[in-house]
Amino acid sequence: RKNTKRVPSFRKLLRTSQIKLDNKLKNKQYKQKSAAKKYRKEQKKLREAVRDAISRKPFPLEECKKKQVAGKREEEEEDALPLDMMDEDDLKLIEDLAQKASFLTRDLSSNEPVHVKKRKHESVIEKYEKVPRRMQTEPEKELIHLLPIKDKSGIIPQAVEKPVLNVVHDEEEGTEDMEEGEDLVEEPLPVLTAEEMAAQRRQKLQERKMHIAALASAILSEPDNNIKKLKELRTMLMEQDPNVAVIVRKLVMVSLVEIFKDIVPSYKIRPLTEAEKATKVKKETQKLREFEEGLVSQYKFYLENLEQTIKDWKQRKLKKSNVISLKAYKGLAEVAVKCLCELLVALPHFNFHNNIIVLIVPLMNDPSKMISELCFEAVKKLFKQDKLGYASLGVVKVISGLVRGRNYDVRPEVLKVFLHLRIKEVELQKDSEDIAPKKKFMTYKEKRKNLSRMQRKWKKAEEKLERELLEAEASESKEKKLKLHTETLNIVFLTYFRILKKAQKSPLLPAVLEGLAKFAHLINVEFFDDLLIVLHSLIASGGLSYRESLHCILSAFHILSGQGDVLNIDPMKFYTHLYKTLFSLHAGGTNEDIGIVLQCLDVMFAKRRKQVSQQRALAFLKRLSTLALHVLPNSSVGILATNRVFMQMFPKMDLLLDNESQGSGVYLPELDEPEHCNAQNTALWELHLLQRHYHPTVQKFAAHLIAGAPTEGSGALSLDFSQRSATELFEAYCMKGMTFNPPVASVTPRRKDTFSQMDSFVDEELNKQLQQHINETVVHKSLDFAKHLKETSLS
């Protein structure tokens, strides 16, 4: 029959789908592999059969058994068919079968054909029994498969025998060496002196330092090619030499931090998908992928090593090797925390940043002061440099979970970290026009001069499109930033409100009130009424310290000065409480609270001057002037600066500079109500005492207020004083450093009068007697006590 199958044309091949061609190629490769596999199996069976035949050697038996074996052989010979009586076809068949491996390995007692298929019901024991036995006379030779050779006849596989080492001989030699070693007398190790041990330690340490420096310089010079050396450097964290283990591990930790800060890219590395791994890429791209993958894995292992070091120190757990003592573990843990803090601040964009946050935040509540301060400073730096808000949001979430998980039993400094968040009203309320980056476009004259009519038309459309794109991009970044800040503040306020509701007697309350005072203008208006009621109830309860009550007042007025202007709330009770408690301040421990008082006065009067009556302002002015007499100089300067603002802001404040009383009534300084104490009937006599104060700045401010706080003329203050707020002046003249500001001028000591003659005050006769006595020669006589006793007894 004629073969009608034609060779496919080129056009037909073009129309053939790529999937079909791929399937054909896979089938062809599969057939070649199966043929090579089948050939290897047959060769293996043949080798096993030959090895089994060689291993069967005759061995002698006892004479009593020889007779039985001889008898059996005679019976078998009688039953067996001699070769002479066999046909030529049978002999030829047996010779052909002998050349095949299956004939040697087959169980001849069975009547099954040679290539019969395995039956499913065949038991495992029967299979095992049919496997030929192996004698351990010769070691098995392994084959190394080489690349096959393709010939006209087909594919010819190539293999080479792998040399087998004589393991038994080596083991015997090893046992002989051990026996010889046991026979020998163990030589004692040389005993080193303290100086030799120190020199040996210095030499080892120098070698390790040079090795670390060489690896680090190689990695920094070519990070792409030397990423494997990063692993070698990281393995030095497991230094086992007890003499140098602690120092070497510390050096490796610090070195790896600097290396990662230098070679880490400015983007986050994401893992590749299966589709991206399967696609073919350029060599440069593949090299970059390998570098990124190795960098991420080594960075992850390094962080795990730091975490394990801290955990071992926290659990007071030693490793099995006992290379490092528990005391040294504390130093290692401190270095590990420093490294984690540096990575937290330096690499907020890179992988595993959230894992570092989870490690650092609980250590802020650690009993060790050094470790907790390191973590505080790192988180503060992170908050200050975080412009968008991703890292800040992660830290705030972990802190909120920590406070709630510990049942509010944390240090107040953990919540005070919230005060360093970069969330301000100005950033949240900027217009999109202010945020959009300015791009310089061509003016109309430049277009007329350089472009044609059609080009001007196209240029106008392009500029319009670019403006829209820039506005959209800026508004998107602004919305993203606003969204992150809103979410962060929601978590902060949720933590604050939980503490106000459930833990009012907790030591965290001052930090909560301080935080509310800073972020109160960002709270939703719906919560204002409830929050003011809670703050007033806290003050009225009397369980707060003076500083905490000041924070409550400051928080309440921050709320009312922002969005709270639209609310009809009278904060008179807060004014009364502050007026009543002003005299609890003094030059002792409460002097630091005057800074908070100055902030409260600024919010209560300067930002709400339209809601404050004249009687209230006069009462506070008089009480603050009295307070300035018995506080430290920096507090006096701050209070007098506040009085200056009062006199310039409110009219008719100069009433208190006149001796004559205005209106009816007498001033009642002991009354706690500022509206009813008749402050207009008194005078600021305290300014005359402050004008004689030992501090020159206090004298200047007192003289300025006596003159009526003028802005111009001889009684006006210099720009250095007039342009600074009361709080700034309070901080500037602070005496925490035990220094006087301004410094005291050095006074030259008076010279004592010198006299030419030392005896000018001595009488002449007395002087003569003194000189005569000095000039007399003293005669030393020998002492005889026995003679002296005899003379006294006779007399």
Coordinates of C-alpha atoms in Angstrom, one line a residue, residues 72-590:
K72 CA 21.7 -36.9 45.7
R73 CA 23.9 -36.1 42.7
E74 CA 23.6 -39.6 41.4
E75 CA 19.8 -39.4 41.7
E76 CA 19.8 -36.1 39.9
E77 CA 22.1 -37.4 37.1
E78 CA 19.7 -40.3 36.6
D79 CA 16.8 -37.8 36.3
A80 CA 18.7 -35.2 34.2
L81 CA 18.8 -35.5 30.5
P82 CA 22.3 -35.7 29.1
L83 CA 23.5 -33.2 26.5
D84 CA 24.2 -35.9 24.0
M85 CA 20.5 -36.9 23.9
M86 CA 19.3 -33.3 23.4
D87 CA 18.3 -31.8 20.1
E88 CA 20.4 -29.2 18.4
D89 CA 17.5 -26.7 18.5
D90 CA 17.2 -27.1 22.3
L91 CA 21.0 -26.6 22.8
K92 CA 20.9 -23.5 20.6
L93 CA 18.0 -22.1 22.6
I94 CA 19.8 -22.6 25.9
E95 CA 23.0 -20.9 24.6
D96 CA 20.9 -17.9 23.4
L97 CA 19.2 -17.7 26.8
A98 CA 22.6 -17.8 28.6
Q99 CA 23.7 -14.7 26.8
K100 CA 20.8 -12.7 28.2
A101 CA 20.7 -11.2 31.7
S102 CA 17.2 -12.4 32.3
F103 CA 18.2 -16.0 32.0
L104 CA 20.7 -15.8 34.8
T105 CA 18.5 -13.8 37.1
R106 CA 15.3 -15.8 36.4
D107 CA 14.0 -18.5 38.7
L108 CA 14.4 -21.6 36.5
S109 CA 12.0 -23.7 38.6
S110 CA 9.1 -21.6 37.4
N111 CA 7.3 -22.4 34.2
E112 CA 6.5 -18.7 33.3
P113 CA 8.0 -17.1 30.2
V114 CA 11.0 -14.8 30.5
H115 CA 9.3 -11.4 30.0
V116 CA 6.0 -12.2 31.9
K117 CA 4.4 -9.2 33.6
K118 CA 4.4 -8.9 37.3
R119 CA 1.2 -10.1 38.9
K120 CA -0.6 -7.9 41.3
H121 CA -1.3 -10.7 43.8
E122 CA 2.4 -11.7 44.1
S123 CA 3.5 -11.3 47.7
V124 CA 6.4 -9.1 48.9
I125 CA 8.2 -12.1 50.4
E126 CA 8.2 -14.0 47.1
K127 CA 9.6 -11.0 45.3
Y128 CA 12.3 -10.6 47.9
E129 CA 13.2 -14.4 47.7
K130 CA 13.6 -14.1 43.9
V131 CA 16.2 -11.3 44.2
P132 CA 19.7 -12.8 43.7
R133 CA 21.9 -12.9 46.8
R134 CA 25.0 -10.8 46.9
M135 CA 28.3 -11.7 48.5
Q136 CA 30.4 -9.0 50.1
T137 CA 33.6 -10.2 48.4
E138 CA 33.9 -7.2 46.2
P139 CA 32.6 -3.6 46.7
E140 CA 30.0 -2.4 44.3
K141 CA 31.2 -0.2 41.6
E142 CA 29.3 3.0 41.0
L143 CA 29.0 4.6 37.6
I144 CA 29.3 8.2 36.6
H145 CA 27.0 9.0 33.7
L146 CA 28.5 11.2 31.1
L147 CA 27.0 13.1 28.2
P148 CA 25.7 10.6 25.5
I149 CA 27.0 10.4 22.0
K150 CA 24.6 10.7 19.1
D151 CA 25.2 8.4 16.1
K152 CA 23.4 7.3 13.0
S153 CA 22.1 4.3 14.8
G154 CA 20.8 6.4 17.8
I155 CA 22.0 7.7 21.1
I156 CA 24.9 5.8 22.8
P157 CA 25.0 6.5 26.6
Q158 CA 28.5 6.9 28.1
A159 CA 29.5 6.0 31.7
V160 CA 32.7 5.8 33.7
E161 CA 33.3 3.7 36.9
K162 CA 33.7 5.7 40.0
P163 CA 36.7 4.7 42.1
V164 CA 35.6 3.1 45.4
L165 CA 37.9 3.8 48.3
N166 CA 38.9 0.9 50.5
V167 CA 36.9 1.9 53.5
V168 CA 37.6 -1.2 55.5
H169 CA 41.3 -0.8 55.1
D170 CA 41.1 2.8 56.2
E171 CA 39.0 1.8 59.2
E172 CA 41.6 -0.9 60.2
E173 CA 44.4 1.7 59.9
G174 CA 42.4 4.1 62.0
T175 CA 41.9 1.5 64.7
E176 CA 45.6 0.7 64.6
D177 CA 46.4 4.3 65.0
M178 CA 44.0 4.6 68.0
E179 CA 45.6 1.6 69.6
E180 CA 49.0 3.1 69.1
G181 CA 47.8 6.4 70.5
E182 CA 46.5 4.7 73.6
D183 CA 49.8 3.0 74.2
L184 CA 51.6 6.3 74.0
V185 CA 51.8 8.4 77.1
E186 CA 49.7 11.6 76.8
E187 CA 52.0 14.6 76.7
P188 CA 50.8 17.5 79.0
L189 CA 49.9 20.8 77.4
P190 CA 52.4 23.6 77.9
V191 CA 51.4 25.9 80.8
L192 CA 51.3 29.6 79.6
T193 CA 51.9 32.5 81.9
A194 CA 49.5 35.4 82.2
E195 CA 51.6 37.6 79.9
E196 CA 51.8 34.9 77.2
M197 CA 48.0 34.3 77.4
A198 CA 47.3 38.0 77.0
A199 CA 49.7 38.2 74.0
Q200 CA 48.1 35.1 72.4
R201 CA 44.7 36.7 72.9
R202 CA 45.8 40.0 71.4
Q203 CA 47.2 38.1 68.4
K204 CA 44.0 36.2 67.8
L205 CA 41.9 39.3 68.2
Q206 CA 44.1 41.1 65.6
E207 CA 43.7 38.3 63.2
R208 CA 39.9 38.3 63.5
K209 CA 39.8 42.1 63.1
M210 CA 41.9 41.9 59.9
H211 CA 39.6 39.2 58.6
I212 CA 36.5 41.2 59.4
A213 CA 38.0 44.3 57.7
A214 CA 39.0 42.3 54.6
L215 CA 35.5 40.8 54.2
A216 CA 33.8 44.1 54.8
S217 CA 35.9 46.1 52.3
A218 CA 35.4 43.4 49.7
I219 CA 31.6 43.5 50.2
L220 CA 31.5 47.3 50.0
S221 CA 33.7 47.5 46.9
E222 CA 31.6 45.0 44.9
P223 CA 28.4 44.0 46.6
D224 CA 27.0 42.2 43.5
N225 CA 29.9 39.8 43.2
N226 CA 30.8 39.3 46.8
I227 CA 27.4 38.6 48.3
K228 CA 28.7 35.2 49.5
K229 CA 31.3 36.9 51.7
L230 CA 28.4 38.4 53.5
K231 CA 27.4 35.0 54.7
E232 CA 31.0 34.2 55.7
L233 CA 31.0 37.4 57.8
R234 CA 27.7 36.6 59.3
T235 CA 28.9 33.1 60.4
M236 CA 31.5 34.8 62.5
L237 CA 28.7 35.7 64.9
M238 CA 29.0 32.1 66.1
E239 CA 32.6 32.5 67.2
Q240 CA 33.5 29.6 69.5
D241 CA 36.9 30.7 70.9
P242 CA 36.1 31.7 74.5
N243 CA 39.0 34.1 74.7
V244 CA 37.8 36.4 71.9
A245 CA 34.2 35.3 71.3
V246 CA 32.5 38.3 73.0
I247 CA 34.6 41.0 71.3
V248 CA 34.5 39.3 67.9
R249 CA 30.7 38.9 68.0
K250 CA 30.3 42.6 68.9
L251 CA 32.6 43.7 66.1
V252 CA 30.8 41.6 63.6
M253 CA 27.4 42.9 64.7
V254 CA 28.5 46.5 64.3
S255 CA 30.3 45.8 61.0
L256 CA 27.2 44.2 59.5
V257 CA 25.0 47.1 60.5
E258 CA 27.3 49.5 58.6
I259 CA 27.5 47.2 55.6
F260 CA 23.7 46.8 55.4
K261 CA 23.2 50.6 55.7
D262 CA 25.6 51.0 52.7
I263 CA 24.5 48.3 50.3
V264 CA 20.8 48.1 50.9
P265 CA 18.8 49.6 48.0
S266 CA 16.3 52.5 48.4
Y267 CA 13.3 50.3 47.7
K268 CA 11.7 47.2 49.2
I269 CA 12.6 43.9 47.6
R270 CA 9.5 41.7 46.9
P271 CA 9.7 37.9 46.3
L272 CA 9.4 36.8 42.7
T273 CA 6.3 35.0 41.4
E274 CA 6.4 31.6 39.7
A275 CA 5.7 33.2 36.4
E276 CA 8.6 35.7 36.8
K277 CA 11.0 32.9 37.8
A278 CA 10.0 30.9 34.7
T279 CA 10.6 33.7 32.2
K280 CA 14.0 34.2 30.6
V281 CA 15.7 37.5 31.4
K282 CA 19.0 39.2 30.6
K283 CA 22.2 38.3 32.4
E284 CA 22.3 41.7 34.2
T285 CA 18.7 41.2 35.4
Q286 CA 19.4 37.7 36.6
K287 CA 22.5 38.9 38.4
L288 CA 20.5 41.6 40.1
R289 CA 17.8 39.1 41.1
E290 CA 20.4 36.8 42.7
F291 CA 22.0 39.7 44.5
E292 CA 18.6 40.9 45.9
E293 CA 17.6 37.4 46.9
G294 CA 20.9 36.8 48.7
L295 CA 20.8 40.2 50.4
V296 CA 17.3 39.7 51.8
S297 CA 18.1 36.2 53.0
Q298 CA 21.3 37.3 54.8
Y299 CA 19.6 40.3 56.3
K300 CA 16.8 38.1 57.6
F301 CA 19.3 35.6 59.2
Y302 CA 21.2 38.6 60.7
L303 CA 18.0 39.9 62.3
E304 CA 17.3 36.4 63.6
N305 CA 20.7 36.2 65.2
L306 CA 20.2 39.6 67.0
E307 CA 16.8 38.5 68.2
Q308 CA 18.1 35.2 69.5
T309 CA 20.9 37.1 71.4
I310 CA 18.4 39.3 73.1
K311 CA 16.1 36.4 74.0
D312 CA 19.0 34.4 75.5
W313 CA 19.9 37.3 77.7
K314 CA 16.2 37.9 78.7
Q315 CA 15.7 34.3 79.6
R316 CA 19.1 34.0 81.3
K317 CA 19.8 31.0 79.1
L318 CA 23.2 29.7 78.2
K319 CA 24.1 27.8 75.0
K320 CA 25.3 24.2 75.3
S321 CA 28.8 25.2 74.3
N322 CA 29.1 27.6 77.3
V323 CA 31.4 29.8 75.3
I324 CA 30.0 33.1 76.7
S325 CA 29.1 33.7 80.3
L326 CA 25.8 35.3 81.5
K327 CA 27.6 38.6 82.4
A328 CA 29.0 38.9 78.9
Y329 CA 25.5 38.2 77.4
K330 CA 24.3 41.5 78.8
G331 CA 27.0 43.4 76.8
L332 CA 26.1 41.4 73.7
A333 CA 22.4 42.1 74.2
E334 CA 23.1 45.9 74.5
V335 CA 25.1 45.9 71.3
A336 CA 22.4 43.9 69.6
V337 CA 19.8 46.5 70.7
K338 CA 22.0 49.3 69.4
C339 CA 22.2 47.6 66.0
L340 CA 18.4 47.1 65.9
C341 CA 17.8 50.7 66.8
E342 CA 20.2 51.9 64.0
L343 CA 18.5 49.7 61.5
L344 CA 15.1 50.9 62.7
V345 CA 16.0 54.5 62.0
A346 CA 18.3 54.1 58.9
L347 CA 16.2 51.5 56.9
P348 CA 12.5 52.3 57.4
H349 CA 11.7 51.5 53.8
F350 CA 13.4 48.0 53.6
N351 CA 12.1 44.5 54.3
F352 CA 11.4 43.3 57.8
H353 CA 11.0 46.8 59.2
N354 CA 7.8 45.8 61.0
N355 CA 9.7 42.9 62.6
I356 CA 12.3 45.3 64.0
I357 CA 9.4 47.4 65.4
V358 CA 7.9 44.4 67.1
L359 CA 11.3 43.7 68.7
I360 CA 12.1 47.3 69.8
V361 CA 8.8 48.5 71.2
P362 CA 8.6 45.9 74.1
L363 CA 12.2 46.8 75.1
M364 CA 11.0 50.4 75.8
N365 CA 9.5 48.9 79.0
D366 CA 12.6 47.0 79.9
P367 CA 14.0 47.3 83.5
S368 CA 17.4 48.1 82.2
K369 CA 17.6 51.8 81.9
M370 CA 20.3 51.8 79.2
I371 CA 18.3 49.5 76.8
S372 CA 15.0 51.4 77.4
E373 CA 16.6 54.8 76.7
L374 CA 18.2 53.4 73.5
C375 CA 14.8 52.3 72.3
F376 CA 13.2 55.6 73.3
E377 CA 15.7 57.6 71.3
A378 CA 15.4 55.4 68.3
V379 CA 11.6 55.7 68.2
K380 CA 11.8 59.5 68.7
K381 CA 14.2 59.8 65.8
L382 CA 11.9 57.6 63.6
F383 CA 8.9 59.8 64.4
K384 CA 10.8 63.0 63.6
Q385 CA 12.1 61.8 60.3
D386 CA 9.0 59.9 59.1
K387 CA 7.4 62.3 56.6
L388 CA 4.7 60.1 55.1
G389 CA 3.6 58.2 58.2
Y390 CA 3.9 54.4 57.4
A391 CA 6.6 53.7 60.0
S392 CA 4.9 55.9 62.6
L393 CA 1.6 54.0 62.1
G394 CA 3.3 50.7 62.6
V395 CA 5.0 51.8 65.9
V396 CA 1.8 53.3 67.3
K397 CA -0.1 50.1 66.6
V398 CA 2.5 48.0 68.5
I399 CA 2.6 50.5 71.4
S400 CA -1.2 50.4 71.7
G401 CA -1.2 46.6 71.7
L402 CA 1.6 46.6 74.3
V403 CA -0.3 48.9 76.7
R404 CA -3.5 46.9 76.4
G405 CA -1.7 43.6 76.6
R406 CA 0.2 44.5 79.8
N407 CA -3.1 45.8 81.4
Y408 CA -1.8 49.4 81.4
D409 CA 1.2 48.3 83.5
V410 CA 3.9 50.1 81.5
R411 CA 6.3 53.0 82.0
P412 CA 4.9 56.5 81.4
E413 CA 7.7 57.2 78.9
V414 CA 6.2 54.6 76.5
L415 CA 3.2 56.9 76.1
K416 CA 5.3 60.1 76.1
V417 CA 6.8 58.9 72.8
F418 CA 3.5 59.9 71.1
L419 CA 4.4 63.6 71.8
H420 CA 7.1 63.3 69.1
L421 CA 4.7 62.4 66.3
R422 CA 4.9 64.7 63.2
I423 CA 1.2 65.4 63.0
K424 CA 0.3 69.0 62.9
E425 CA -2.7 71.1 61.9
V426 CA -0.7 72.9 59.3
E427 CA 0.2 69.8 57.4
L428 CA -3.3 68.5 57.4
Q429 CA -5.0 71.7 56.2
K430 CA -2.8 72.8 53.3
D431 CA -4.5 73.3 50.0
S432 CA -3.7 71.2 46.9
E433 CA -2.3 74.3 45.2
D434 CA 0.3 74.8 47.9
I435 CA 1.4 71.1 47.9
A436 CA 1.5 70.8 44.1
P437 CA 5.2 71.1 42.9
K438 CA 5.7 74.3 40.9
K439 CA 6.7 73.8 37.3
K440 CA 7.9 76.7 35.2
F441 CA 5.9 77.1 32.0
M442 CA 6.6 79.3 29.0
T443 CA 5.2 82.8 29.0
Y444 CA 3.1 84.2 26.2
K445 CA 5.9 86.4 24.9
E446 CA 8.3 83.4 24.7
K447 CA 5.7 81.4 22.9
R448 CA 5.1 84.1 20.3
K449 CA 8.8 84.5 19.8
N450 CA 9.9 80.9 19.6
L451 CA 6.9 78.9 18.4
S452 CA 4.6 78.9 15.4
R453 CA 0.8 79.1 15.7
M454 CA 0.3 75.3 15.5
Q455 CA 3.2 74.7 18.0
R456 CA 1.6 77.3 20.4
K457 CA -1.7 75.4 20.2
W458 CA 0.0 72.1 20.9
K459 CA 2.1 73.6 23.7
K460 CA -1.0 75.0 25.4
A461 CA -2.7 71.6 25.4
E462 CA 0.4 69.9 26.8
E463 CA 0.8 72.5 29.6
K464 CA -2.8 72.1 30.6
L465 CA -2.4 68.3 30.7
E466 CA 0.8 68.6 32.8
R467 CA -0.9 70.9 35.3
E468 CA -3.8 68.4 35.8
L469 CA -1.3 65.6 36.2
L470 CA 0.7 67.5 38.8
E471 CA -2.4 68.5 40.8
A472 CA -3.7 64.9 40.7
E473 CA -0.3 63.5 41.9
A474 CA 0.0 66.1 44.7
S475 CA -3.6 65.6 45.8
E476 CA -3.1 61.8 45.8
S477 CA 0.1 62.0 48.0
K478 CA -1.7 64.5 50.3
E479 CA -4.7 62.2 50.6
K480 CA -2.5 59.3 51.4
K481 CA -0.6 61.2 54.0
L482 CA -3.9 62.5 55.5
K483 CA -5.3 59.0 55.7
L484 CA -2.2 57.7 57.4
H485 CA -2.2 60.5 60.0
T486 CA -5.9 60.1 60.7
E487 CA -5.5 56.4 61.3
T488 CA -2.5 57.0 63.6
L489 CA -4.3 59.6 65.6
N490 CA -7.4 57.4 66.0
I491 CA -5.2 54.7 67.6
V492 CA -3.5 57.3 69.8
F493 CA -6.8 58.7 71.0
L494 CA -8.2 55.2 71.5
T495 CA -5.3 54.4 73.8
Y496 CA -5.8 57.7 75.7
F497 CA -9.5 57.3 76.2
R498 CA -9.1 53.7 77.4
I499 CA -6.8 54.9 80.1
L500 CA -9.1 57.8 81.1
K501 CA -12.0 55.3 81.3
K502 CA -10.4 52.3 82.9
A503 CA -7.1 53.4 84.6
Q504 CA -7.7 56.9 86.1
K505 CA -5.4 56.2 89.0
S506 CA -2.6 54.8 86.8
P507 CA 0.8 56.5 86.6
L508 CA 0.1 56.9 82.9
L509 CA -2.5 59.6 83.5
P510 CA 0.1 62.6 83.3
A511 CA 1.4 61.3 80.0
V512 CA -2.2 60.9 78.7
L513 CA -3.2 64.5 79.8
E514 CA 0.0 65.8 78.2
G515 CA -0.8 64.0 75.0
L516 CA -4.3 65.3 75.0
A517 CA -3.0 68.8 75.5
K518 CA -0.9 68.5 72.4
F519 CA -3.4 66.8 70.0
A520 CA -6.6 68.1 71.5
H521 CA -7.2 70.5 68.5
L522 CA -7.4 67.4 66.2
I523 CA -10.1 65.6 68.2
N524 CA -13.5 65.3 66.6
V525 CA -16.0 67.9 67.8
E526 CA -18.5 65.1 68.8
F527 CA -16.2 64.1 71.7
F528 CA -15.7 67.7 73.1
D529 CA -18.5 67.8 75.7
D530 CA -17.8 64.3 77.1
L531 CA -14.1 65.0 77.3
L532 CA -14.5 68.4 79.1
I533 CA -16.8 66.7 81.6
V534 CA -14.2 64.0 82.3
L535 CA -11.4 66.5 82.7
H536 CA -13.4 68.6 85.1
S537 CA -14.4 65.6 87.2
L538 CA -10.7 64.6 87.4
I539 CA -9.8 68.0 88.7
A540 CA -12.7 68.1 91.2
S541 CA -11.9 64.7 92.5
G542 CA -8.7 66.0 94.2
G543 CA -6.8 62.9 93.5
L544 CA -4.5 64.5 90.9
S545 CA -1.2 66.2 91.6
Y546 CA -0.7 69.9 90.8
R547 CA 1.1 69.1 87.5
E548 CA -1.6 66.7 86.4
S549 CA -4.3 69.3 87.1
L550 CA -2.4 71.8 85.0
H551 CA -2.3 69.3 82.1
C552 CA -6.1 68.9 82.5
I553 CA -6.5 72.7 82.2
L554 CA -4.2 72.9 79.3
S555 CA -6.0 70.1 77.5
A556 CA -9.4 71.7 78.0
F557 CA -8.3 75.1 76.6
H558 CA -6.6 73.5 73.6
I559 CA -9.9 71.8 72.8
L560 CA -11.8 75.2 73.1
S561 CA -9.2 77.2 71.2
G562 CA -9.4 75.0 68.1
Q563 CA -12.6 73.6 66.7
G564 CA -14.3 74.3 70.1
D565 CA -14.8 78.0 69.3
V566 CA -18.1 77.1 67.8
L567 CA -19.3 75.5 71.0
N568 CA -21.1 77.5 73.7
I569 CA -19.1 76.3 76.7
D570 CA -18.1 78.5 79.6
P571 CA -14.7 77.4 81.1
M572 CA -15.0 79.6 84.2
K573 CA -14.4 76.7 86.5
F574 CA -11.0 76.1 84.9
Y575 CA -10.0 79.8 85.3
T576 CA -11.1 79.6 89.0
H577 CA -9.0 76.5 89.6
L578 CA -5.9 77.9 88.1
Y579 CA -6.3 81.2 90.0
K580 CA -6.9 79.4 93.3
T581 CA -3.8 77.2 93.0
L582 CA -1.2 79.7 91.7
F583 CA 0.2 80.3 95.2
S584 CA 1.1 76.6 95.5
L585 CA 4.1 77.4 93.3
H586 CA 7.4 78.3 94.9
A587 CA 11.2 78.3 94.3
G588 CA 11.5 74.7 95.3
G589 CA 10.4 71.6 93.4
T590 CA 7.3 73.1 91.8

